[in-house]
């Protein structure tokens, strides 16, 4: 296998988010200096983040989306400059699980990180979005209990996702962490499942991880290696599939 090195930038850890570390001083403006494609959340869990074509959008609990201001801050996000290394047409009518199997068949190795973009016409996207939390912050496994399940039907849009190796559990989300935004950039959320009428998948293989850790008291005192880390990740992601 021959590939050029490509960097993925991440601020903070998924394990910190699980522990209720919902604030940091990383701004959207600074984050976009590290990549034009990505996902994350905002301080106080005030919506999901999706970065497409160099613009960061805030996805709210009611399914609406709007561009985020440059001074908005994030406690956790992953971005890269998206350069496709592989593009394929997915079979018509695939579910998330079926798309995952098709993508598994074309990835070079499960030991690398991949940025992943699916674009096309979706028959259905099932999603949820975190809602703004108040101090004292609850752990994420409790905070996500408030999330409403949303469904977007017959919509053109983009799924922005990162496939993370299992050995990165706690740094990121092992498996696939995916967000959706429609072509009008007005609706979206954290992807649970989908049915793709027709579309393509692009993969960007990432070999280098640039990890930035918060310099806060909350992060220094966080419990980042709980015994039930895998169970917490499964609950917050709801094991909807890999994609």
Short mmCIF file of C-alpha atoms in Angstrom, two decimals:
data_model
loop_
_atom_site.label_atom_id
_atom_site.label_comp_id
_atom_site.label_asym_id
_atom_site.label_seq_id
_atom_site.Cartn_x
_atom_site.Cartn_y
_atom_site.Cartn_z
CA UNK A 1 0.00 0.00 0.00
CA UNK A 2 1.28 3.45 -0.92
CA UNK A 3 -0.37 6.61 0.41
CA UNK A 4 0.55 10.19 1.19
CA UNK A 5 0.40 11.24 4.83
CA UNK A 6 -2.72 13.16 5.82
CA UNK A 7 -3.47 14.81 9.16
CA UNK A 8 -6.62 14.63 11.25
CA UNK A 9 -6.93 17.35 13.91
CA UNK A 10 -8.89 16.72 17.11
CA UNK A 11 -9.55 18.92 20.11
CA UNK A 12 -10.11 17.12 23.43
CA UNK A 13 -11.23 13.52 23.93
CA UNK A 14 -14.50 11.66 23.62
CA UNK A 15 -13.82 10.31 27.12
CA UNK A 16 -13.78 13.89 28.44
CA UNK A 17 -17.10 14.63 26.77
CA UNK A 18 -18.58 11.51 28.38
CA UNK A 19 -17.43 12.82 31.76
CA UNK A 20 -19.29 16.09 31.29
CA UNK A 21 -16.39 18.29 30.15
CA UNK A 22 -18.53 20.52 27.93
CA UNK A 23 -16.47 23.71 27.81
CA UNK A 24 -13.17 24.80 26.28
CA UNK A 25 -11.69 27.87 24.62
CA UNK A 26 -11.21 26.41 21.12
CA UNK A 27 -13.22 28.65 18.77
CA UNK A 28 -14.79 27.72 15.46
CA UNK A 29 -12.52 30.23 13.77
CA UNK A 30 -9.42 28.52 15.15
CA UNK A 31 -10.81 25.06 14.43
CA UNK A 32 -11.39 25.90 10.75
CA UNK A 33 -7.72 26.73 10.49
CA UNK A 34 -7.09 23.00 10.91
CA UNK A 35 -9.61 21.62 8.43
CA UNK A 36 -12.56 22.22 6.12
CA UNK A 37 -14.50 19.02 6.93
CA UNK A 38 -15.53 17.62 10.28
CA UNK A 39 -17.90 17.02 13.17
CA UNK A 40 -18.15 17.90 16.86
CA UNK A 41 -20.31 19.80 19.31
CA UNK A 42 -20.46 23.24 20.94
CA UNK A 43 -19.85 24.45 24.48
CA UNK A 44 -22.59 23.36 26.89
CA UNK A 45 -23.55 20.71 24.28
CA UNK A 46 -25.48 23.48 22.51
CA UNK A 47 -26.07 21.48 19.33
CA UNK A 48 -24.09 19.16 17.08
CA UNK A 49 -21.45 20.53 14.72
CA UNK A 50 -20.88 19.63 11.09
CA UNK A 51 -18.18 21.25 8.96
CA UNK A 52 -18.72 21.12 5.20
CA UNK A 53 -16.72 23.01 2.57
CA UNK A 54 -15.01 25.09 5.23
CA UNK A 55 -18.21 26.25 6.97
CA UNK A 56 -19.23 25.09 10.46
CA UNK A 57 -22.93 24.58 11.06
CA UNK A 58 -24.80 24.21 14.35
CA UNK A 59 -27.45 21.46 14.30
CA UNK A 60 -30.08 21.97 16.98
CA UNK A 61 -32.41 19.58 18.80
CA UNK A 62 -35.38 20.50 16.61
CA UNK A 63 -33.47 19.45 13.48
CA UNK A 64 -32.71 22.96 12.24
CA UNK A 65 -29.24 24.02 11.07
CA UNK A 66 -27.49 27.37 10.70
CA UNK A 67 -23.94 28.60 10.21
CA UNK A 68 -22.06 29.00 13.50
CA UNK A 69 -20.23 32.21 14.36
CA UNK A 70 -16.43 32.21 14.31
CA UNK A 71 -16.29 32.97 18.04
CA UNK A 72 -18.51 30.02 19.01
CA UNK A 73 -16.50 27.58 21.13
CA UNK A 74 -16.25 23.80 21.08
CA UNK A 75 -15.28 21.26 23.78
CA UNK A 76 -14.78 18.47 21.21
CA UNK A 77 -14.36 18.38 17.45
CA UNK A 78 -12.56 16.47 14.70
CA UNK A 79 -11.60 18.06 11.37
CA UNK A 80 -9.37 17.52 8.37
CA UNK A 81 -8.76 19.06 4.98
CA UNK A 82 -10.82 16.60 2.98
CA UNK A 83 -8.93 15.14 0.01
CA UNK A 84 -10.66 12.02 -1.35
CA UNK A 85 -8.36 9.06 -1.88
CA UNK A 86 -11.17 6.80 -3.06
CA UNK A 87 -14.62 7.43 -4.57
CA UNK A 88 -17.30 4.81 -5.23
CA UNK A 89 -20.98 4.73 -6.14
CA UNK A 90 -22.99 2.97 -3.45
CA UNK A 91 -25.75 0.48 -4.37
CA UNK A 92 -29.18 2.10 -4.66
CA UNK A 93 -31.40 1.79 -1.60
CA UNK A 94 -28.68 0.83 0.90
CA UNK A 95 -29.23 1.16 4.62
CA UNK A 96 -26.50 2.35 6.96
CA UNK A 97 -25.52 -1.23 7.79
CA UNK A 98 -25.38 -2.18 4.10
CA UNK A 99 -23.37 0.93 3.25
CA UNK A 100 -20.98 0.02 6.07
CA UNK A 101 -20.39 -3.43 4.60
CA UNK A 102 -19.75 -1.93 1.17
CA UNK A 103 -17.27 0.55 2.64
CA UNK A 104 -15.53 -2.19 4.64
CA UNK A 105 -14.87 -3.96 1.35
CA UNK A 106 -13.00 -1.02 -0.16
CA UNK A 107 -10.99 0.32 2.80
CA UNK A 108 -7.29 -0.46 2.74
CA UNK A 109 -7.10 -1.38 6.43
CA UNK A 110 -9.10 -1.09 9.64
CA UNK A 111 -5.98 0.25 11.36
CA UNK A 112 -6.20 3.74 9.88
CA UNK A 113 -8.51 6.68 10.47
CA UNK A 114 -10.79 7.69 7.62
CA UNK A 115 -12.76 10.83 6.90
CA UNK A 116 -15.85 9.75 5.02
CA UNK A 117 -18.36 11.70 2.94
CA UNK A 118 -21.60 10.29 1.53
CA UNK A 119 -23.55 12.56 -0.81
CA UNK A 120 -26.77 11.86 -2.62
CA UNK A 121 -30.53 11.46 -2.33
CA UNK A 122 -31.67 9.97 0.96
CA UNK A 123 -35.04 8.24 1.24
CA UNK A 124 -34.76 8.63 5.00
CA UNK A 125 -32.27 9.84 7.60
CA UNK A 126 -32.94 9.09 11.26
CA UNK A 127 -31.05 11.45 13.55
CA UNK A 128 -30.85 13.00 16.99
CA UNK A 129 -29.16 16.11 18.34
CA UNK A 130 -27.85 17.04 21.77
CA UNK A 131 -29.58 19.90 23.57
CA UNK A 132 -27.99 22.72 25.54
CA UNK A 133 -27.06 21.71 29.10
CA UNK A 134 -26.98 23.76 32.28
CA UNK A 135 -24.41 23.65 35.07
CA UNK A 136 -23.69 21.54 36.99
CA UNK A 137 -23.23 19.42 33.86
CA UNK A 138 -24.48 15.85 33.83
CA UNK A 139 -22.42 13.03 32.26
CA UNK A 140 -23.15 12.63 28.56
CA UNK A 141 -24.94 9.31 29.08
CA UNK A 142 -27.57 11.25 31.03
CA UNK A 143 -27.51 14.40 28.89
CA UNK A 144 -28.38 12.47 25.73
CA UNK A 145 -31.54 11.10 27.37
CA UNK A 146 -33.13 14.44 26.43
CA UNK A 147 -32.49 13.99 22.71
CA UNK A 148 -35.49 13.77 20.42
CA UNK A 149 -35.32 11.34 17.48
CA UNK A 150 -35.82 13.14 14.17
CA UNK A 151 -36.51 11.86 10.68
CA UNK A 152 -35.75 13.59 7.38
CA UNK A 153 -37.52 12.11 4.35
CA UNK A 154 -36.74 12.40 0.62
CA UNK A 155 -33.83 14.78 1.12
CA UNK A 156 -30.62 15.58 -0.77
CA UNK A 157 -27.70 15.97 1.56
CA UNK A 158 -24.30 15.00 2.92
CA UNK A 159 -23.15 12.67 5.66
CA UNK A 160 -19.89 13.78 7.27
CA UNK A 161 -18.23 11.00 9.24
CA UNK A 162 -15.03 9.66 10.72
CA UNK A 163 -14.13 5.99 11.00
CA UNK A 164 -11.96 5.43 14.03
CA UNK A 165 -10.00 2.24 14.84
CA UNK A 166 -11.04 0.34 17.96
CA UNK A 167 -7.66 1.03 19.59
CA UNK A 168 -8.64 4.73 19.77
CA UNK A 169 -11.55 4.08 22.12
CA UNK A 170 -11.90 7.04 24.43
CA UNK A 171 -9.81 9.30 22.20
CA UNK A 172 -12.60 9.18 19.64
CA UNK A 173 -15.67 7.09 18.94
CA UNK A 174 -14.62 3.58 17.85
CA UNK A 175 -16.38 2.61 14.66
CA UNK A 176 -18.07 5.46 12.83
CA UNK A 177 -19.30 8.81 14.13
CA UNK A 178 -21.55 10.50 11.56
CA UNK A 179 -23.51 13.74 11.19
CA UNK A 180 -25.92 14.77 8.40
CA UNK A 181 -26.81 18.09 6.80
CA UNK A 182 -29.14 18.71 3.87
CA UNK A 183 -28.10 20.51 0.68
CA UNK A 184 -30.02 23.61 1.75
CA UNK A 185 -27.92 23.69 4.95
CA UNK A 186 -31.10 24.11 7.00
CA UNK A 187 -31.62 20.64 8.56
CA UNK A 188 -29.45 17.94 10.09
CA UNK A 189 -28.34 15.93 13.11
CA UNK A 190 -26.29 13.07 14.54
CA UNK A 191 -26.95 10.06 12.30
CA UNK A 192 -28.57 6.96 13.75
CA UNK A 193 -29.61 5.30 10.48
CA UNK A 194 -30.38 6.09 6.86
CA UNK A 195 -31.65 4.70 3.56
CA UNK A 196 -29.76 6.08 0.56
CA UNK A 197 -31.77 6.11 -2.69
CA UNK A 198 -28.64 6.82 -4.73
CA UNK A 199 -25.30 8.43 -4.03
CA UNK A 200 -21.54 8.18 -3.71
CA UNK A 201 -19.05 7.67 -0.91
CA UNK A 202 -15.63 9.34 -0.75
CA UNK A 203 -12.90 8.24 1.65
CA UNK A 204 -9.94 10.26 2.85
CA UNK A 205 -7.30 8.11 4.54
CA UNK A 206 -5.71 9.82 7.57
CA UNK A 207 -2.33 8.69 8.86
CA UNK A 208 -1.43 11.41 11.39
CA UNK A 209 -3.39 12.48 14.48
CA UNK A 210 -2.88 16.02 15.84
CA UNK A 211 -4.48 15.93 19.29
CA UNK A 212 -5.05 19.11 21.32
CA UNK A 213 -5.95 18.71 25.00
CA UNK A 214 -7.74 21.37 27.08
CA UNK A 215 -5.82 23.30 29.73
CA UNK A 216 -8.71 23.47 32.17
CA UNK A 217 -9.19 22.35 35.77
CA UNK A 218 -12.19 20.30 34.68
CA UNK A 219 -10.13 18.35 32.16
CA UNK A 220 -7.26 17.81 34.61
CA UNK A 221 -9.69 16.32 37.13
CA UNK A 222 -11.81 14.32 34.66
CA UNK A 223 -12.24 10.55 34.94
CA UNK A 224 -10.97 9.57 31.50
CA UNK A 225 -10.62 5.80 31.95
CA UNK A 226 -13.82 4.54 33.63
CA UNK A 227 -14.36 0.79 33.77
CA UNK A 228 -17.55 1.12 31.72
CA UNK A 229 -16.08 3.34 28.97
CA UNK A 230 -17.23 1.00 26.18
CA UNK A 231 -20.77 0.89 27.58
CA UNK A 232 -20.91 4.68 27.84
CA UNK A 233 -19.78 5.07 24.24
CA UNK A 234 -22.36 2.54 23.09
CA UNK A 235 -25.16 4.36 24.89
CA UNK A 236 -24.31 7.81 23.59
CA UNK A 237 -23.82 6.57 20.03
CA UNK A 238 -26.77 4.14 20.27
CA UNK A 239 -24.81 1.65 18.13
CA UNK A 240 -26.71 2.64 14.99
CA UNK A 241 -24.08 1.08 12.76
CA UNK A 242 -20.69 1.93 11.27
CA UNK A 243 -21.34 3.61 7.88
#
